[in-house]
CSV table of C-alpha atoms and ligand atoms in Angstrom, one decimal:
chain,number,residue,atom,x,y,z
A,1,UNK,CA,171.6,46.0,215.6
A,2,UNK,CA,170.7,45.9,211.7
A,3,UNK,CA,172.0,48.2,209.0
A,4,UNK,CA,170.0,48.6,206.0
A,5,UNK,CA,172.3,50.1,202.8
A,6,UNK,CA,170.2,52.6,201.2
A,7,UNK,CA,172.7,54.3,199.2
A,8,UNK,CA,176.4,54.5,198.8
A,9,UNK,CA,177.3,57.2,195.8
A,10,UNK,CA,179.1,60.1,195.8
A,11,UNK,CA,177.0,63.5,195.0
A,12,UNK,CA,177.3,62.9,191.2
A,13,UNK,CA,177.6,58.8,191.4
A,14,UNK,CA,175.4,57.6,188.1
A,15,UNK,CA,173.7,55.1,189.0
A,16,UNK,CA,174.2,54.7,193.0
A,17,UNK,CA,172.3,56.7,195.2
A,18,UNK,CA,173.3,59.1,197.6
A,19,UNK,CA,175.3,57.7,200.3
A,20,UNK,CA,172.9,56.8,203.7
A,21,UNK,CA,172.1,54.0,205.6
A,22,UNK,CA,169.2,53.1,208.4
A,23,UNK,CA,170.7,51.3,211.6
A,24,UNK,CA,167.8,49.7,213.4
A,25,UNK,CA,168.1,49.0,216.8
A,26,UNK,CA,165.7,47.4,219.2
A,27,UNK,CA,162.5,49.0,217.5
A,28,UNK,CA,163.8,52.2,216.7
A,29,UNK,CA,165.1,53.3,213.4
A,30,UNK,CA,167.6,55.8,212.4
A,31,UNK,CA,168.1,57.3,208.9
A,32,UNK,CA,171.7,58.5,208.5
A,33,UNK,CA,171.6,61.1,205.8
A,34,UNK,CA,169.5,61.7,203.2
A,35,UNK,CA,170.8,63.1,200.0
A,36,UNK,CA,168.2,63.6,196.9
A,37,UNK,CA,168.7,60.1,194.8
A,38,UNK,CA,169.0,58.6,198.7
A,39,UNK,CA,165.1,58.7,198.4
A,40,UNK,CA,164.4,56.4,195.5
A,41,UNK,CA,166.5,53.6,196.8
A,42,UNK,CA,164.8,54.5,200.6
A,43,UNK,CA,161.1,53.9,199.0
A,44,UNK,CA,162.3,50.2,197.7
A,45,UNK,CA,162.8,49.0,201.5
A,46,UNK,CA,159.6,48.4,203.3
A,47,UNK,CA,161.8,50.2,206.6
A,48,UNK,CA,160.9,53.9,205.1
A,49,UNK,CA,157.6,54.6,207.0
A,50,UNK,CA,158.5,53.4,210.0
A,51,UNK,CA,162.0,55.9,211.1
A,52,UNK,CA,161.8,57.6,214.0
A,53,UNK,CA,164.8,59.9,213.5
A,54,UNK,CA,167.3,60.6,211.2
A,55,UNK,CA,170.7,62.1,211.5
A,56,UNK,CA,172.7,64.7,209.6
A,57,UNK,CA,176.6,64.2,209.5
A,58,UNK,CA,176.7,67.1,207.4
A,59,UNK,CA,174.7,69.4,205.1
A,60,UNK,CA,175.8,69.4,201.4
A,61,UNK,CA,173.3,68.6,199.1
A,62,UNK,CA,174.1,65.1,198.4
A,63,UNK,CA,173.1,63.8,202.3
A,64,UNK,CA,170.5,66.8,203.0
A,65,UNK,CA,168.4,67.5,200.5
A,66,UNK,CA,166.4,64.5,199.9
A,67,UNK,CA,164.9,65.6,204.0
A,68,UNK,CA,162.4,67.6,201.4
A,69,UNK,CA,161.0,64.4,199.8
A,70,UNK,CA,161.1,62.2,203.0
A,71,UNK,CA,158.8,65.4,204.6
A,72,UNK,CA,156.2,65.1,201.8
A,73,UNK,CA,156.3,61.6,201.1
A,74,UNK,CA,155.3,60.8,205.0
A,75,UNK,CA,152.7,63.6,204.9
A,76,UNK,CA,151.4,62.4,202.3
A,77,UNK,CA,150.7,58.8,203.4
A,78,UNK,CA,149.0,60.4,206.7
A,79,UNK,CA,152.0,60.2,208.8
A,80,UNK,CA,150.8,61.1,212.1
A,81,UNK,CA,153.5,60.1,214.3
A,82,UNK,CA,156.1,62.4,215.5
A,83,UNK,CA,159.7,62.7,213.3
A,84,UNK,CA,163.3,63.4,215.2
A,85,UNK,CA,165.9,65.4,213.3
A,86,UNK,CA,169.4,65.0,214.9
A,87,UNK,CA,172.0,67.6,213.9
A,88,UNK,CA,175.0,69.2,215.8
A,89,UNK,CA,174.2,73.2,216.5
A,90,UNK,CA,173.8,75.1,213.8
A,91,UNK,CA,173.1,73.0,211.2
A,92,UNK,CA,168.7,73.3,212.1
A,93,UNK,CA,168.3,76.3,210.5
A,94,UNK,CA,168.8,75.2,206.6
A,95,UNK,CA,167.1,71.8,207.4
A,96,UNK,CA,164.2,73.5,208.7
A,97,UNK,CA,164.0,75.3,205.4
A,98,UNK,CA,164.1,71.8,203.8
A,99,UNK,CA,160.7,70.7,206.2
A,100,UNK,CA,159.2,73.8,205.5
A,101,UNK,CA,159.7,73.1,201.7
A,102,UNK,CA,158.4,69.6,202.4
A,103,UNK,CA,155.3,70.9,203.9
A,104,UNK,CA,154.3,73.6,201.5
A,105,UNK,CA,151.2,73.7,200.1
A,106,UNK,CA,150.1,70.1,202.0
A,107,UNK,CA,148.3,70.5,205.9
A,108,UNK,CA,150.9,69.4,208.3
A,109,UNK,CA,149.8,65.8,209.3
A,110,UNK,CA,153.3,65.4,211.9
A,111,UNK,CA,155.4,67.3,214.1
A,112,UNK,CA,158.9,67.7,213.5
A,113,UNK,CA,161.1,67.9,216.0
A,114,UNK,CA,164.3,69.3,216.0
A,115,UNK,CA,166.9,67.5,218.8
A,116,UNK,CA,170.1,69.9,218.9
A,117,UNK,CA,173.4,68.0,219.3
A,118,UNK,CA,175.9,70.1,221.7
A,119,UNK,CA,178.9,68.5,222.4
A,120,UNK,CA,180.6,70.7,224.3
A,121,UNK,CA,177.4,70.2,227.3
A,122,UNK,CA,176.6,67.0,226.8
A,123,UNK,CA,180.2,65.8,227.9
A,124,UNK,CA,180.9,64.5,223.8
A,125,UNK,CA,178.0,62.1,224.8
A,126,UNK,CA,174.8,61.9,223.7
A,127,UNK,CA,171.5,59.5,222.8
A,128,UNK,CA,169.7,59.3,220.1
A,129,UNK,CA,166.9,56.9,221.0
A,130,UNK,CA,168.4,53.6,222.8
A,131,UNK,CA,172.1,54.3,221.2
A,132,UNK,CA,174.4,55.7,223.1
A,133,UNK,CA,176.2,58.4,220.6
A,134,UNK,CA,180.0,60.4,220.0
A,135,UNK,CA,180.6,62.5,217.7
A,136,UNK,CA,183.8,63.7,216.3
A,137,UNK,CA,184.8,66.5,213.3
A,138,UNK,CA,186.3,65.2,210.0
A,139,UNK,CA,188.3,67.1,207.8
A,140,UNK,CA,185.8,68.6,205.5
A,141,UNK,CA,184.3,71.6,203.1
A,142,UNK,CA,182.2,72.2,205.8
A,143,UNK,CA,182.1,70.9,209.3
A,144,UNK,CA,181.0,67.0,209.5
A,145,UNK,CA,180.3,65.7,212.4
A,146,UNK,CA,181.4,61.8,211.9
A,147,UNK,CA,179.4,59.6,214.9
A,148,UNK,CA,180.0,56.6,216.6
A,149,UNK,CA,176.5,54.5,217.9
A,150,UNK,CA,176.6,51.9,220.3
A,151,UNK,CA,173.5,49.2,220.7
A,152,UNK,CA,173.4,46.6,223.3
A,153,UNK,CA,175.7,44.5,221.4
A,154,UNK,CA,177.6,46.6,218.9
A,155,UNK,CA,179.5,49.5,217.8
A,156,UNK,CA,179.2,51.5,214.8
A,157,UNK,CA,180.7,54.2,213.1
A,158,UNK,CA,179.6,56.7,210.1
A,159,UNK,CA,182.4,59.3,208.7
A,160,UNK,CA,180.0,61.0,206.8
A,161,UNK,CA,182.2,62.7,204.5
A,162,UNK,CA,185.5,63.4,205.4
A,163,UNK,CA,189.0,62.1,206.2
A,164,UNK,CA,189.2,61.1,209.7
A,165,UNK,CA,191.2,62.6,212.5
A,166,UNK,CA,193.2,61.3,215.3
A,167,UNK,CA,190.4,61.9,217.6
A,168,UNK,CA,187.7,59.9,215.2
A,169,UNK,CA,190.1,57.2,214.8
A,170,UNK,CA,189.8,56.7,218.2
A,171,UNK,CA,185.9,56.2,217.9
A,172,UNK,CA,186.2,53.5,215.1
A,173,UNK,CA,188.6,51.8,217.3
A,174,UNK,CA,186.5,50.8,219.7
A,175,UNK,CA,183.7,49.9,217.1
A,176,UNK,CA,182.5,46.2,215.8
A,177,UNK,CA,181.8,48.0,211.8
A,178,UNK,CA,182.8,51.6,210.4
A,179,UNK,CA,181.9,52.9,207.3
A,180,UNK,CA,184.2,54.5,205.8
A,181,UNK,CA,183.8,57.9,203.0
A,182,UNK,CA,186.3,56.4,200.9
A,183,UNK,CA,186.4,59.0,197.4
A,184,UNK,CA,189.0,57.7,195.8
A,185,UNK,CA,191.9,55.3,196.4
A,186,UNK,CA,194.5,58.2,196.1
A,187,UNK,CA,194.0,61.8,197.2
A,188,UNK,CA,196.3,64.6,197.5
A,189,UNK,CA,196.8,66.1,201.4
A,190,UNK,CA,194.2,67.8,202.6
A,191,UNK,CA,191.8,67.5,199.8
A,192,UNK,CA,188.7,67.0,202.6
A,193,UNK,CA,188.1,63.1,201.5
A,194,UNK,CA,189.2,59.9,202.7
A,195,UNK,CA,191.3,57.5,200.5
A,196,UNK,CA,192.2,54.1,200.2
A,197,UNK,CA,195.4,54.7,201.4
A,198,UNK,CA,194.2,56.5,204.7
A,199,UNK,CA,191.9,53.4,205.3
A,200,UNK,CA,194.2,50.5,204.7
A,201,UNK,CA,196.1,52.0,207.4
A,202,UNK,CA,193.6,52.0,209.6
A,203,UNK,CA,192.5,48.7,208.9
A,204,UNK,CA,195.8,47.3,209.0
A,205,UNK,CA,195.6,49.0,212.6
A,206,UNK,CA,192.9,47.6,213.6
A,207,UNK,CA,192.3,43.8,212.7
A,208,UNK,CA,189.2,43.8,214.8
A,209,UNK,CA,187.0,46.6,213.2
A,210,UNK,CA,184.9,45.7,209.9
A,211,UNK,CA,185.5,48.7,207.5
A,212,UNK,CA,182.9,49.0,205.3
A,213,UNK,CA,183.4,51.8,202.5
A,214,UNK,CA,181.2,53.6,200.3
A,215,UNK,CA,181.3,57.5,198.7
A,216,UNK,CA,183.4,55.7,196.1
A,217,UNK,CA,183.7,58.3,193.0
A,218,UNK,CA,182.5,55.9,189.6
A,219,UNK,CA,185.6,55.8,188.4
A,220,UNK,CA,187.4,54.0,191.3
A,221,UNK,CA,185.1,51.6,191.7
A,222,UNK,CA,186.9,49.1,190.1
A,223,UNK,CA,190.2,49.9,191.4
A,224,UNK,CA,189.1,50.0,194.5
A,225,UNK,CA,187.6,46.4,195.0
A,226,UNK,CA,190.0,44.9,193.5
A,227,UNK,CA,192.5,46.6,196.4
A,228,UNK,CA,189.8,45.5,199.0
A,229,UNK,CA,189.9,42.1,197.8
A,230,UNK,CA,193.4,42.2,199.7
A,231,UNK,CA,192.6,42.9,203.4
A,232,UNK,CA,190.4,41.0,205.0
A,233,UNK,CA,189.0,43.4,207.1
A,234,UNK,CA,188.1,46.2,204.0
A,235,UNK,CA,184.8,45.5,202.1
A,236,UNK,CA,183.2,47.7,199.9
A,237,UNK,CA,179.5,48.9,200.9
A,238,UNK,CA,176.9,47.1,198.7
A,239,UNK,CA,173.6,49.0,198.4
A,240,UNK,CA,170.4,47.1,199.1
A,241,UNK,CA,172.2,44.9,201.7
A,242,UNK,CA,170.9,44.6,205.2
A,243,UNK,CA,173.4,43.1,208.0
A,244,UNK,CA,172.7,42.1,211.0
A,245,UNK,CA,175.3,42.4,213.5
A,246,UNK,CA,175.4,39.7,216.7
B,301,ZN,ZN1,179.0,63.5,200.0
């Protein structure tokens, strides 16, 4: 499995883009997310024309809206191949909106297929091309679906945005690397964001699991590093780095 870093902002970070990565596995490619500044940072990495799918954790605007530009931009260079959207039930009917708006005015080169996530039928398990995929709620504005993939060699969770429940916890246990939404090192309860203090606990929990975090607001950047620089099992998410994982 690789992860490419496309962006790790919050919605109003100034000069990171909207938090999103790609996870490649095998051949296929996965965007997670796509947010508006998400975009710019996605053209710089040759990996943009060739996803297969990408995958909503949730629909604000800072990891939905950018679907609009990624519509256009692969119409536009004669796409022809087919595009997967993966999102939980309920979510397709504003992101079809957002492909619709991608396609206006421009003849539709591609199909767009919608692949709708049920949890409840699917027995909490589901694929999205080779990865084997669970999905659990965070606590959120609106409902975020957090997911956990598994490759053939390795385990990895995505929050999305959100502070993690008892049940999610249980996916990034089992997981080689989990990024982490991470807004702020110290939140107030219930405020619908993971902080620093929620994570350290579950690093300090779980020795085994890489916790990668990004969403950081601007202003606890620094604070924030400098607390990660004491666990050696917390990191914060660069953008524009690739990893490659066993
Ligand atoms: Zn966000």
């Amino acid at each position: 499995m690789q992860i490419h870093i496309i962006g790790t902002g919050d919605a109003y970070a100034s000069s990171r883009a909207n938090s999103a990565i790609v996870v490649v596995e095998q051949d296929f490619k996965l965007l997670i997310d796509c947010g508006p500044t998400a975009c710019h940072q996605l053209w710089s990495n040759p990996v943009w024309p060739h996803l297969d799918a990408v995958y909503f954790t949730h629909l604000h605007p800072d990891h939905a809206l950018g679907l609009t530009s990624l519509i256009n931009r692969f119409n536009s260079s004669g796409r022809r191949r087919k595009l997967q959207i993966y999102c939980h039930k309920g979510k397709e009917q504003r992101l079809q909106q957002l492909v619709e708006y991608g396609f206006w005015s421009d003849r539709k080169n591609y199909q767009v297929e919608f692949i709708l996530i049920d949890p409840e039928t699917e027995n909490g398990s589901f694929e999205i091309g080779p990865l084997q995929c669970q999905s659990e709620e965070t606590f959120h504005g609106v409902t975020n679906h957090s997911i956990q993939l598994q490759g053939s060699n390795t385990r990895l969770f995505y929050s999305g945005d959100g502070a993690i429940t008892p049940a999610g916890s249980k996916l990034v246990e089992s997981c080689d690397i989990a990024f982490i939404e991470c807004q702020a090192m110290s939140l107030a309860q219930g405020a619908g964001h993971s902080d620093f203090a929620k994570v350290k606990q579950l690093a300090n929990s779980m020795p085994n699991v890489e916790f990668m975090l990004y969403h950081i607001a601007d202003s606890e950047i620094t604070a924030m590093s400098q607390a990660a620089c004491e666990y050696v099992n917390i990191n914060i998410a660069i953008q524009g780095e690739s990893l490659k994982l066993k």
